[in-house]
Each structure stands twice: as structure tokens, then as C-alpha cells.
Amino acid sequence: MLTHAVPTTSGPILGAEQGAVRAFKGVPFAIARRFAKATPPPAWAEPRQCTDYGAFAPQPGHLDHADEAACLSLNIWAPAGADRPLPVLFFIHGGAFVTGGGADYDGGFLAPHGPAVIVTINYRLGPLGFLQLHRHGLDEANNLALQDALAALDWVRANIASFGGDPDAITLSGQSAGASMVIALATLPQTRGKFIRALALSAPGRNIMSPDHADDVARRVLDELEFSRDPTAIASVSLPKLFAAVERVGRRLADEAASGTVFGPVLDGSVIPREPREVFADGSLRDIPLWLGSCRDEMAMFLKSTPPAAMIRTTERQIRAAFGDAGWGHLLSCYRATARVDEDPYEALLSDAFWHRPMADVARFHAAAGGEVWLSRFDHRPALEPFLSQGPTHGADNACLWAHLPDFIDRPILKRKGGPMTATDIDVAARFQANVLRFVTTGMPDIAEAWPSFEPGKEPLAIFGQPFHIVPLNDGARFRMWAELTVRPEAVA
């Protein structure tokens, strides 16, 4: 059943009634030419039916029928009949900056359980969203994906009241690459006053790319395409040829460069004027409650990929560069000596180095500056692949967050099927969802009394497992080994 027409700044739209929820899918918030900044879509007068997801952003596996200009859409789930403006969860999907889309996240279960208005967005991916070409004759091509997300946020601010949402109660949220986008987005001067809290799940350790590295990636791609003498030709090359060139460059970067990262938000000095950690550290965001989460075995998925992901080699290289081969050896020996029966010490070391420790550092910066922050780790193994075979690896928490209890949902873009949940899945997922929704609606987790906020000298880490419990982060042999290496690397040389 279609909804009544809802007015937006571009024109009226129709959604679908799904029980107690109204769903609006594929709502255009902007259009964009290749390597150009997004602009508002052309206005329409007649009600536009928005009941199906919009075009995927061009990405590997979805290039033949991609619509570059029309991929910038968002999806809204709103409880029907709300008697007050509801808080808004604004979610940015992950996918290593090259895959994914809002269609993989159905907010129809979370919305009535908040109650809250749930928004998921698309943004440009891979070279179309992250290739920095503003030094090569394409003046607007810098941090385009982040600017897409900002355009979506501005659209939500301007229109969400028409869907029952409160534009002054928006929580920025994201997972993986989307979490990195959230951390960057939260620190921009352009977003000040446009959101009131932030949730980042499994943000990569290096949230921001240096401009020199981004420029090196751009030069390599242009060279690969033989466009060095005429960089603007990249604006008309076919998508398969462009993405194939990027893939070849990425393989070489993994072996040659100190950082194997190809894409991500870039400290360009204009869209992103400052390193986000500095913004958290100086107290500019002290009034923004922050929740940072990760999964216990983050790296397992990447170790078991074929070939192993580039971040495996680059993370080990970075640790060796920081502490020397002797320091690396001492760390690995420590992890082997303290490993659980079912734990891969090498994976645990890399997970701490790339995921857990950098997120804890952000928490420390925010807490030291007077901000409220909660830190969590997801230790539950969902009864769903790839987690059944790989444990609580990257994305385990995300699968539970978006589950429609008692089932995991299908992920059409990732081509992953959902399925029935076990009783333990349901228990852990329900607790995780309740905490997230409480954070979105009040600014603190649901079980705040049992889960105190992170603060200098007291660093509680919430473990979402069976049972839920709290452990001290700054304790144990592994913590002490990292601390010793960081303060006095020569002591273990």
C-alpha cells in the first residue's frame, strides 16, 4: 500500500506502508557528473514513487548497468503515527570504500523499536568517490564521497521533519569504511550543529589518508590508463577500464608502498582541513557523545581472503617500522603466550594494531578533552556465514544490528543470504540493538549503569557476548607489552 505524498525540497514522494512502518526507498538527494561535486536533483511536480532501492553506486560486480549520475539516493524508514518528532539514525555503509550500498541495510525493524527514523545512504565508491584529481585538472575531484555524505546529511536536515524525524536529533553512524567516513564527517566545520552524537563500528586504524599518498594513487591510475599527458580524459573512460586500472594499481601498492590503502577520506586541507584526531583531542567535539565499537577477531576475514588482504602485509610492515624486528618478535611472542585455545595469535596482534588500539586512542582523546565516550567489542559468533567459520570477525556486530529478529536479513549487494537466528543470536542481537537505539534516542547506551563511560584512568570495555560483561581495557600482558614498546622501544630491542 502506498503512503500519502510526502513533500520534500525536490518534490513530493510516495512510499510503501509496511505494517507500522512507512518505507521510502531510492529517494534522490543529489545528482553528479563524473569527478564533479554533487548538486541537487532536478525538481519534480507530480508525486514520485519511491518504493524500490535506487541504482547501486558503480562498483566491482555492478558496472554493466550502473548509473553514475543517479546513484546518489537514500532510504528512509519511519514509524507510522508517531506523536512527536523522532530521533534519526543516519547510517553510512562500509565496503572498503569500493563496494556496498544502502540497500543492504533494511531499517524496517529498528525504526519501530526505537522508535526512530532510520536513514541509509549511497555515496560514490572507488575511483568515482575517492580518486583525488583536483591537482590534475579536475578541480572538484577531492573527497567527493565525503561531500556526497554531507549532501545527504543536508538533505536529511532539510526534509526529515516531513517523515516524522527531528532534524536536531541526528546520530551519525557507520560501519567499517562508513565508520571512517563518520569520524571524518563529524570533525568537519561544515557539519557543526547538524548532528548530536556519533556511532562508529570497526573504523579502520588509518582513518585519514595523507594528500601525498592520495596524489601518488592518482598518478599511478593516470599512468596505468596512459592519461598522464591529458588527465581530464579519465572523465570519459569506460567504467570497466577505469576499475580494472584501479585494481592493478591496488595490487602493486600492496607490495610497494608503506601503506597499501588505495582509497579513503583524504586530509586535503579544504574539505577535510584537519586531522580528525586533533579535532577530538582539542575538545571541539566534547559535547558530542561518541560510541566506538569493534569485533574481537576483526582480521580473521582478511587473513582468510584469497589472496590475503593488503592490510595484512602493510600492518605488519608498519609495526616492524615502528618497533623494529625485535619489537615485532616480542609482541608476537607475547600474543602466543597469552592466546586463547581457539585464538590465532597473529590475527589477534594484527586486529589490535589495525582496529582495536587506534579506536581506543580516539576514545582517550575524546575523554581527555571532556567528551563522553563508550568503547565496545563484539565477541559473539553469529550463526551465519562467514562468521560461523571465521568467528566474530569484521561485520559480526553489523549483521546483528540490522537483523529482523528472529532472522538475519539478506544482503543483496554483498550477495549474502540471511537466515534464522539461534536463541543466543537473538539474545545478543536484541541487547546490541537496544543499546544502539538507546544511544540514538538518549545519547547513552541502554545499560549505562553497568557500562560506565570511558574516562582517563578508567577504561571500561563492554563485551557483547554471552553474557554481556565489562573488562578493563588497560590491563593484561598484551597491554603492558604495547605500553613498554611505545614508551621505550629500545628496552626490548
Short mmCIF file of C-alpha atoms in Angstrom, two decimals:
data_model
loop_
_atom_site.label_atom_id
_atom_site.label_comp_id
_atom_site.label_asym_id
_atom_site.label_seq_id
_atom_site.Cartn_x
_atom_site.Cartn_y
_atom_site.Cartn_z
CA MET A 1 0.00 0.00 0.00
CA LEU A 2 1.37 3.43 -0.97
CA THR A 3 1.71 6.21 1.57
CA HIS A 4 0.24 9.65 1.21
CA ALA A 5 2.50 12.01 -0.71
CA VAL A 6 5.24 13.47 1.48
CA PRO A 7 6.67 16.86 0.49
CA THR A 8 10.44 17.27 0.03
CA THR A 9 12.59 20.13 -1.22
CA SER A 10 12.74 18.43 -4.65
CA GLY A 11 9.10 17.39 -4.92
CA PRO A 12 6.50 15.07 -3.32
CA ILE A 13 7.28 11.37 -2.92
CA LEU A 14 5.26 8.22 -2.25
CA GLY A 15 6.50 5.35 -0.12
CA ALA A 16 5.11 2.00 0.98
CA GLU A 17 3.23 1.12 4.15
CA GLN A 18 4.89 -1.89 5.80
CA GLY A 19 2.82 -2.63 8.87
CA ALA A 20 3.67 0.02 11.44
CA VAL A 21 6.44 1.47 9.29
CA ARG A 22 6.49 3.72 6.25
CA ALA A 23 9.39 2.99 3.89
CA PHE A 24 10.73 5.34 1.23
CA LYS A 25 13.47 3.85 -0.94
CA GLY A 26 15.66 5.27 -3.67
CA VAL A 27 14.93 8.90 -2.77
CA PRO A 28 17.32 11.08 -4.83
CA PHE A 29 19.20 13.58 -2.70
CA ALA A 30 21.65 14.69 -5.41
CA ILE A 31 23.00 14.01 -8.89
CA ALA A 32 26.58 14.21 -10.07
CA ARG A 33 28.67 14.22 -13.19
CA ARG A 34 31.81 12.10 -13.03
CA PHE A 35 34.50 13.71 -10.89
CA ALA A 36 32.27 16.70 -10.13
CA LYS A 37 30.66 17.80 -6.90
CA ALA A 38 27.10 16.60 -6.33
CA THR A 39 24.27 19.07 -6.96
CA PRO A 40 20.54 18.97 -6.06
CA PRO A 41 18.45 16.77 -8.33
CA PRO A 42 16.04 18.37 -10.83
CA ALA A 43 12.76 19.18 -9.12
CA TRP A 44 9.55 17.31 -9.93
CA ALA A 45 5.91 18.32 -9.50
CA GLU A 46 3.94 15.07 -9.58
CA PRO A 47 4.35 12.61 -6.69
CA ARG A 48 7.32 10.32 -7.34
CA GLN A 49 7.05 6.67 -6.33
CA CYS A 50 9.96 5.71 -4.06
CA THR A 51 9.31 2.08 -3.22
CA ASP A 52 12.39 0.40 -4.70
CA TYR A 53 16.07 0.90 -3.91
CA GLY A 54 17.90 3.24 -6.25
CA ALA A 55 20.76 2.37 -8.56
CA PHE A 56 23.87 0.96 -6.89
CA ALA A 57 26.95 3.15 -6.96
CA PRO A 58 29.27 1.74 -9.66
CA GLN A 59 31.47 -0.95 -8.10
CA PRO A 60 33.06 -4.28 -8.99
CA GLY A 61 30.27 -6.67 -9.96
CA HIS A 62 27.86 -3.82 -10.67
CA LEU A 63 29.35 -1.92 -13.60
CA ASP A 64 27.38 -3.04 -16.65
CA HIS A 65 24.11 -1.40 -15.62
CA ALA A 66 25.47 1.29 -13.32
CA ASP A 67 24.03 4.78 -13.45
CA GLU A 68 26.75 7.14 -12.27
CA ALA A 69 24.59 10.25 -12.19
CA ALA A 70 21.63 8.67 -10.39
CA CYS A 71 23.30 6.55 -7.70
CA LEU A 72 23.04 9.26 -5.04
CA SER A 73 19.89 8.21 -3.25
CA LEU A 74 18.84 7.42 0.30
CA ASN A 75 16.28 5.24 2.07
CA ILE A 76 14.02 6.16 4.98
CA TRP A 77 12.06 4.01 7.43
CA ALA A 78 9.72 5.93 9.72
CA PRO A 79 7.27 4.62 12.34
CA ALA A 80 3.70 5.40 11.34
CA GLY A 81 1.62 7.58 13.63
CA ALA A 82 4.41 8.98 15.80
CA ASP A 83 3.10 11.63 18.19
CA ARG A 84 6.37 13.57 18.43
CA PRO A 85 9.45 14.23 16.30
CA LEU A 86 11.67 11.15 16.49
CA PRO A 87 15.46 10.92 16.67
CA VAL A 88 17.22 9.98 13.45
CA LEU A 89 19.85 7.28 12.78
CA PHE A 90 21.86 8.36 9.71
CA PHE A 91 23.84 5.32 8.55
CA ILE A 92 26.83 5.23 6.16
CA HIS A 93 27.59 1.75 4.82
CA GLY A 94 31.01 0.14 4.64
CA GLY A 95 32.74 -1.89 1.96
CA ALA A 96 36.43 -0.86 1.91
CA PHE A 97 35.41 2.37 0.10
CA VAL A 98 34.78 0.34 -3.07
CA THR A 99 31.63 -1.75 -2.54
CA GLY A 100 28.26 -1.69 -0.78
CA GLY A 101 25.17 0.45 -0.63
CA GLY A 102 22.21 1.46 1.48
CA ALA A 103 20.11 -1.37 0.00
CA ASP A 104 21.97 -3.88 2.20
CA TYR A 105 20.51 -2.33 5.37
CA ASP A 106 16.76 -2.57 5.91
CA GLY A 107 15.73 -0.29 8.76
CA GLY A 108 12.18 -1.64 8.96
CA PHE A 109 12.89 -3.48 12.23
CA LEU A 110 14.93 -0.84 14.04
CA ALA A 111 12.53 2.04 13.27
CA PRO A 112 9.53 0.90 15.36
CA HIS A 113 11.74 -0.48 18.13
CA GLY A 114 13.42 2.90 18.71
CA PRO A 115 11.15 4.44 17.90
CA ALA A 116 13.40 6.32 15.50
CA VAL A 117 13.64 7.32 11.87
CA ILE A 118 16.29 5.24 10.08
CA VAL A 119 18.17 6.60 7.06
CA THR A 120 20.70 4.71 4.90
CA ILE A 121 22.56 6.38 2.06
CA ASN A 122 24.50 5.70 -1.12
CA TYR A 123 27.68 7.57 -1.97
CA ARG A 124 30.16 7.30 -4.81
CA LEU A 125 32.67 4.48 -4.42
CA GLY A 126 36.16 3.56 -5.56
CA PRO A 127 37.76 5.96 -8.05
CA LEU A 128 34.50 7.84 -8.63
CA GLY A 129 34.27 8.86 -4.98
CA PHE A 130 37.84 8.82 -3.71
CA LEU A 131 40.32 9.41 -6.53
CA GLN A 132 41.94 12.79 -5.79
CA LEU A 133 42.23 14.53 -9.15
CA HIS A 134 41.94 18.19 -8.17
CA ARG A 135 45.69 18.61 -8.79
CA HIS A 136 45.30 17.12 -12.27
CA GLY A 137 42.88 19.48 -13.97
CA LEU A 138 39.63 18.18 -12.44
CA ASP A 139 39.20 20.91 -9.85
CA GLU A 140 36.19 19.48 -7.99
CA ALA A 141 37.53 15.94 -7.62
CA ASN A 142 38.59 15.92 -3.99
CA ASN A 143 36.86 13.92 -1.27
CA LEU A 144 33.77 13.55 -3.46
CA ALA A 145 32.38 10.63 -1.46
CA LEU A 146 32.59 12.60 1.76
CA GLN A 147 30.91 15.53 0.05
CA ASP A 148 28.18 13.13 -1.12
CA ALA A 149 27.59 12.11 2.50
CA LEU A 150 27.49 15.76 3.53
CA ALA A 151 24.92 16.47 0.79
CA ALA A 152 22.81 13.56 2.09
CA LEU A 153 23.06 14.91 5.65
CA ASP A 154 21.98 18.35 4.48
CA TRP A 155 19.03 16.77 2.64
CA VAL A 156 18.01 14.92 5.79
CA ARG A 157 18.28 18.08 7.87
CA ALA A 158 16.05 19.92 5.41
CA ASN A 159 13.44 17.19 4.90
CA ILE A 160 13.32 14.65 7.71
CA ALA A 161 10.65 16.54 9.67
CA SER A 162 8.20 15.66 6.89
CA PHE A 163 8.81 11.97 7.74
CA GLY A 164 8.37 12.40 11.49
CA GLY A 165 12.07 12.86 12.26
CA ASP A 166 13.73 15.51 14.40
CA PRO A 167 16.38 17.37 12.35
CA ASP A 168 18.02 18.46 15.60
CA ALA A 169 18.48 14.89 16.87
CA ILE A 170 20.58 13.16 14.21
CA THR A 171 23.10 10.46 15.09
CA LEU A 172 25.86 9.91 12.54
CA SER A 173 26.60 6.20 12.31
CA GLY A 174 28.56 3.86 10.09
CA GLN A 175 30.47 0.61 9.92
CA SER A 176 33.96 -0.12 8.55
CA ALA A 177 34.63 2.35 5.72
CA GLY A 178 31.37 4.02 6.76
CA ALA A 179 32.74 4.40 10.30
CA SER A 180 35.85 6.09 8.88
CA MET A 181 33.51 8.41 6.97
CA VAL A 182 31.61 9.16 10.19
CA ILE A 183 34.78 10.07 12.09
CA ALA A 184 35.87 12.38 9.28
CA LEU A 185 32.41 13.85 8.76
CA ALA A 186 31.92 14.52 12.46
CA THR A 187 35.02 16.72 12.60
CA LEU A 188 34.24 18.96 9.61
CA PRO A 189 33.37 22.61 10.20
CA GLN A 190 30.54 22.11 7.66
CA THR A 191 28.76 19.60 9.91
CA ARG A 192 28.90 21.60 13.14
CA GLY A 193 25.41 21.76 14.62
CA LYS A 194 23.99 19.23 12.13
CA PHE A 195 24.24 16.13 14.38
CA ILE A 196 24.24 15.49 18.12
CA ARG A 197 26.05 12.14 18.53
CA ALA A 198 28.15 9.65 16.60
CA LEU A 199 28.49 5.86 16.43
CA ALA A 200 31.43 4.25 14.60
CA LEU A 201 31.71 0.47 14.29
CA SER A 202 35.02 -1.04 13.15
CA ALA A 203 36.65 2.12 11.87
CA PRO A 204 39.96 1.29 10.11
CA GLY A 205 43.07 2.26 12.04
CA ARG A 206 44.15 4.84 9.49
CA ASN A 207 41.02 6.94 9.21
CA ILE A 208 42.54 9.63 7.00
CA MET A 209 44.89 9.33 4.05
CA SER A 210 47.74 11.76 3.51
CA PRO A 211 47.46 14.06 0.49
CA ASP A 212 50.83 12.85 -0.82
CA HIS A 213 49.72 9.22 -0.79
CA ALA A 214 46.38 10.12 -2.40
CA ASP A 215 48.24 12.04 -5.10
CA ASP A 216 50.54 9.05 -5.66
CA VAL A 217 47.47 6.82 -6.15
CA ALA A 218 46.00 9.30 -8.64
CA ARG A 219 49.26 9.50 -10.61
CA ARG A 220 49.55 5.71 -10.74
CA VAL A 221 45.99 5.35 -12.03
CA LEU A 222 46.52 8.03 -14.67
CA ASP A 223 49.77 6.34 -15.73
CA GLU A 224 48.04 2.97 -15.88
CA LEU A 225 45.42 4.43 -18.20
CA GLU A 226 48.09 6.30 -20.20
CA PHE A 227 46.38 9.61 -19.43
CA SER A 228 49.34 11.37 -17.81
CA ARG A 229 49.51 13.95 -20.61
CA ASP A 230 45.76 14.51 -20.62
CA PRO A 231 44.39 13.68 -17.15
CA THR A 232 40.94 15.05 -18.00
CA ALA A 233 40.45 12.09 -20.38
CA ILE A 234 39.72 9.99 -17.30
CA ALA A 235 36.31 11.66 -17.11
CA SER A 236 35.15 9.79 -20.23
CA VAL A 237 36.92 6.42 -19.98
CA SER A 238 34.63 3.40 -19.68
CA LEU A 239 33.84 2.19 -16.18
CA PRO A 240 35.23 -1.35 -16.71
CA LYS A 241 38.52 0.08 -17.98
CA LEU A 242 38.73 2.57 -15.09
CA PHE A 243 38.01 -0.01 -12.40
CA ALA A 244 40.39 -2.56 -13.96
CA ALA A 245 43.20 0.01 -13.90
CA VAL A 246 42.47 0.78 -10.24
CA GLU A 247 42.58 -2.92 -9.38
CA ARG A 248 46.01 -3.32 -10.98
CA VAL A 249 47.32 -0.24 -9.16
CA GLY A 250 45.96 -1.56 -5.89
CA ARG A 251 47.79 -4.87 -6.27
CA ARG A 252 51.09 -3.09 -6.83
CA LEU A 253 50.55 -0.67 -3.95
CA ALA A 254 50.06 -3.59 -1.58
CA ASP A 255 53.60 -4.76 -2.34
CA GLU A 256 55.43 -1.47 -2.89
CA ALA A 257 54.05 1.23 -0.63
CA ALA A 258 54.29 1.71 3.12
CA SER A 259 50.51 1.93 3.10
CA GLY A 260 48.63 -0.46 0.83
CA THR A 261 45.48 1.64 1.13
CA VAL A 262 44.11 2.82 -2.20
CA PHE A 263 41.10 4.88 -1.13
CA GLY A 264 39.67 6.71 1.84
CA PRO A 265 38.99 10.23 3.10
CA VAL A 266 41.97 12.49 2.41
CA LEU A 267 43.42 15.30 4.51
CA ASP A 268 43.17 17.69 1.57
CA GLY A 269 43.19 20.95 3.54
CA SER A 270 39.85 22.12 2.19
CA VAL A 271 37.04 19.56 2.56
CA ILE A 272 38.98 17.97 5.45
CA PRO A 273 41.10 20.79 6.86
CA ARG A 274 42.41 18.99 9.97
CA GLU A 275 43.36 15.51 11.11
CA PRO A 276 40.20 14.23 12.89
CA ARG A 277 42.15 13.03 15.92
CA GLU A 278 43.33 16.58 16.52
CA VAL A 279 39.74 17.79 16.49
CA PHE A 280 38.71 15.18 19.07
CA ALA A 281 41.79 15.97 21.17
CA ASP A 282 41.28 19.73 21.28
CA GLY A 283 37.76 19.42 22.71
CA SER A 284 35.89 20.83 19.72
CA LEU A 285 33.52 17.85 19.91
CA ARG A 286 33.33 17.47 23.68
CA ASP A 287 29.54 17.99 23.57
CA ILE A 288 29.08 15.06 21.17
CA PRO A 289 28.52 11.63 22.80
CA LEU A 290 30.61 9.03 20.97
CA TRP A 291 30.36 5.23 20.78
CA LEU A 292 33.26 3.33 19.21
CA GLY A 293 32.88 -0.41 18.62
CA SER A 294 34.83 -3.26 17.04
CA CYS A 295 34.67 -7.05 16.66
CA ARG A 296 37.00 -9.37 18.53
CA ASP A 297 38.52 -11.13 15.52
CA GLU A 298 38.43 -8.27 13.02
CA MET A 299 41.34 -9.52 10.91
CA ALA A 300 40.19 -13.14 10.52
CA MET A 301 38.10 -12.32 7.44
CA PHE A 302 41.00 -10.55 5.76
CA LEU A 303 43.54 -13.26 6.60
CA LYS A 304 41.29 -15.88 5.04
CA SER A 305 40.61 -13.92 1.85
CA THR A 306 42.36 -15.08 -1.33
CA PRO A 307 44.89 -13.59 -1.57
CA PRO A 308 45.11 -12.19 1.99
CA ALA A 309 44.08 -8.55 2.08
CA ALA A 310 46.75 -5.89 1.56
CA MET A 311 46.19 -4.56 5.07
CA ILE A 312 47.76 -7.75 6.46
CA ARG A 313 51.16 -7.06 4.93
CA THR A 314 51.05 -3.32 5.46
CA THR A 315 50.04 -3.60 9.12
CA GLU A 316 52.95 -5.94 9.85
CA ARG A 317 55.32 -3.63 7.94
CA GLN A 318 54.14 -0.65 9.98
CA ILE A 319 54.65 -2.44 13.31
CA ARG A 320 58.14 -3.51 12.29
CA ALA A 321 58.92 0.04 11.13
CA ALA A 322 57.76 1.46 14.47
CA PHE A 323 59.38 -1.04 16.86
CA GLY A 324 61.94 -2.92 14.78
CA ASP A 325 62.08 -6.62 14.09
CA ALA A 326 62.90 -7.28 17.74
CA GLY A 327 59.82 -5.39 18.89
CA TRP A 328 57.67 -7.31 16.43
CA GLY A 329 59.12 -10.55 17.75
CA HIS A 330 58.43 -9.62 21.37
CA LEU A 331 54.83 -8.69 20.54
CA LEU A 332 54.18 -11.92 18.67
CA SER A 333 55.75 -13.97 21.49
CA CYS A 334 53.52 -12.18 23.99
CA TYR A 335 50.39 -12.91 21.95
CA ARG A 336 51.37 -16.57 21.57
CA ALA A 337 51.94 -16.91 25.30
CA THR A 338 48.55 -15.38 26.14
CA ALA A 339 46.41 -16.82 23.33
CA ARG A 340 43.06 -18.45 23.99
CA VAL A 341 42.72 -22.06 22.90
CA ASP A 342 40.74 -21.01 19.80
CA GLU A 343 42.78 -17.86 19.05
CA ASP A 344 45.25 -17.21 16.23
CA PRO A 345 47.94 -15.04 17.90
CA TYR A 346 48.99 -13.46 14.59
CA GLU A 347 45.40 -12.46 13.81
CA ALA A 348 44.91 -11.10 17.32
CA LEU A 349 48.07 -9.00 17.09
CA LEU A 350 47.05 -7.52 13.74
CA SER A 351 43.48 -6.90 14.95
CA ASP A 352 44.79 -4.97 17.93
CA ALA A 353 47.25 -2.98 15.81
CA PHE A 354 44.89 -2.06 12.96
CA TRP A 355 41.49 -1.87 14.65
CA HIS A 356 41.30 -2.01 18.43
CA ARG A 357 44.19 0.17 19.55
CA PRO A 358 43.52 3.07 17.15
CA MET A 359 39.88 3.19 18.24
CA ALA A 360 40.94 3.19 21.89
CA ASP A 361 43.25 6.12 21.12
CA VAL A 362 40.33 8.14 19.71
CA ALA A 363 38.33 7.28 22.83
CA ARG A 364 41.20 8.54 25.00
CA PHE A 365 41.45 11.80 23.04
CA HIS A 366 37.73 12.43 23.34
CA ALA A 367 37.54 11.53 27.02
CA ALA A 368 40.61 13.59 27.93
CA ALA A 369 39.01 16.60 26.24
CA GLY A 370 35.88 16.23 28.35
CA GLY A 371 33.68 14.27 25.96
CA GLU A 372 31.55 11.25 26.82
CA VAL A 373 32.61 8.10 25.01
CA TRP A 374 31.80 4.39 25.23
CA LEU A 375 34.02 1.62 23.87
CA SER A 376 32.74 -1.86 22.98
CA ARG A 377 33.88 -5.14 21.46
CA PHE A 378 31.60 -7.71 19.84
CA ASP A 379 32.66 -11.23 20.89
CA HIS A 380 29.61 -13.19 19.72
CA ARG A 381 29.88 -15.56 16.73
CA PRO A 382 26.62 -15.24 14.74
CA ALA A 383 25.18 -18.46 13.31
CA LEU A 384 25.63 -17.10 9.79
CA GLU A 385 28.48 -17.28 7.31
CA PRO A 386 31.19 -16.08 7.21
CA PHE A 387 31.02 -15.82 11.00
CA LEU A 388 30.23 -19.49 11.62
CA SER A 389 33.56 -20.47 10.12
CA GLN A 390 35.60 -17.34 10.99
CA GLY A 391 34.28 -16.29 14.40
CA PRO A 392 33.28 -12.75 15.43
CA THR A 393 35.20 -11.18 12.59
CA HIS A 394 34.66 -7.91 10.75
CA GLY A 395 30.94 -7.19 10.37
CA ALA A 396 29.61 -9.60 13.02
CA ASP A 397 28.13 -6.74 15.03
CA ASN A 398 26.67 -5.17 11.89
CA ALA A 399 24.88 -8.41 10.96
CA CYS A 400 23.20 -8.42 14.37
CA LEU A 401 22.42 -4.70 14.39
CA TRP A 402 20.37 -4.94 11.18
CA ALA A 403 18.77 -8.33 11.89
CA HIS A 404 14.98 -8.55 11.84
CA LEU A 405 14.65 -10.76 14.89
CA PRO A 406 14.41 -13.75 14.75
CA ASP A 407 16.14 -13.66 11.34
CA PHE A 408 19.28 -12.24 9.77
CA ILE A 409 18.46 -10.18 6.69
CA ASP A 410 19.61 -10.76 3.11
CA ARG A 411 22.40 -8.53 1.81
CA PRO A 412 21.65 -8.17 -1.93
CA ILE A 413 24.71 -6.12 -2.85
CA LEU A 414 27.15 -8.33 -0.95
CA LYS A 415 25.19 -11.35 -2.23
CA ARG A 416 24.92 -12.80 1.26
CA LYS A 417 21.79 -14.64 2.32
CA GLY A 418 20.22 -14.15 5.72
CA GLY A 419 18.60 -16.90 7.75
CA PRO A 420 17.16 -17.95 11.09
CA MET A 421 18.93 -16.92 14.27
CA THR A 422 19.75 -19.12 17.26
CA ALA A 423 18.45 -18.27 20.71
CA THR A 424 21.90 -16.87 21.59
CA ASP A 425 21.98 -14.81 18.39
CA ILE A 426 18.64 -13.31 19.31
CA ASP A 427 19.69 -12.56 22.88
CA VAL A 428 22.95 -10.84 21.91
CA ALA A 429 21.45 -9.03 18.91
CA ALA A 430 18.48 -7.77 20.94
CA ARG A 431 20.84 -6.37 23.57
CA PHE A 432 23.07 -4.77 20.94
CA GLN A 433 20.10 -3.23 19.11
CA ALA A 434 18.62 -1.94 22.37
CA ASN A 435 21.91 -0.26 23.26
CA VAL A 436 22.25 1.36 19.86
CA LEU A 437 18.65 2.60 19.87
CA ARG A 438 19.01 3.93 23.40
CA PHE A 439 22.17 5.75 22.32
CA VAL A 440 20.32 7.23 19.33
CA THR A 441 17.39 8.34 21.47
CA THR A 442 19.17 9.49 24.65
CA GLY A 443 22.90 9.80 23.96
CA MET A 444 23.95 6.91 26.20
CA PRO A 445 23.75 3.11 25.94
CA ASP A 446 20.75 1.27 27.36
CA ILE A 447 22.67 -0.26 30.25
CA ALA A 448 24.60 2.83 31.27
CA GLU A 449 24.71 1.87 34.95
CA ALA A 450 26.50 -1.39 34.17
CA TRP A 451 28.56 0.15 31.36
CA PRO A 452 30.24 3.34 32.54
CA SER A 453 31.67 5.78 30.06
CA PHE A 454 35.36 5.80 29.15
CA GLU A 455 37.45 8.30 31.11
CA PRO A 456 41.13 8.95 31.82
CA GLY A 457 42.46 6.29 34.16
CA LYS A 458 39.26 4.23 33.89
CA GLU A 459 38.91 2.49 30.56
CA PRO A 460 35.95 0.08 30.63
CA LEU A 461 35.42 -2.08 27.55
CA ALA A 462 31.93 -3.53 27.08
CA ILE A 463 31.91 -7.08 25.70
CA PHE A 464 28.83 -8.04 23.72
CA GLY A 465 28.72 -11.79 24.12
CA GLN A 466 27.03 -14.36 26.27
CA PRO A 467 26.90 -12.93 28.86
CA PHE A 468 27.38 -9.20 28.40
CA HIS A 469 30.19 -8.01 30.68
CA ILE A 470 32.74 -5.25 31.28
CA VAL A 471 36.51 -5.70 31.31
CA PRO A 472 39.29 -3.15 31.90
CA LEU A 473 40.99 -2.21 28.65
CA ASN A 474 44.23 -1.02 30.26
CA ASP A 475 45.21 -4.33 31.82
CA GLY A 476 46.94 -7.58 30.92
CA ALA A 477 50.28 -8.68 29.48
CA ARG A 478 49.46 -7.53 25.95
CA PHE A 479 48.56 -4.02 27.07
CA ARG A 480 51.75 -3.81 29.11
CA MET A 481 53.90 -5.01 26.19
CA TRP A 482 52.43 -2.38 23.85
CA ALA A 483 52.90 0.29 26.51
CA GLU A 484 56.53 -0.70 27.06
CA LEU A 485 57.27 -0.67 23.34
CA THR A 486 55.52 2.66 22.82
CA VAL A 487 57.32 4.40 25.67
CA ARG A 488 60.72 2.70 25.38
CA PRO A 489 61.10 0.63 22.21
CA GLU A 490 64.82 0.22 22.89
CA ALA A 491 64.03 -1.65 26.12
CA VAL A 492 63.00 -4.77 24.24
CA ALA A 493 65.39 -4.44 21.32
#
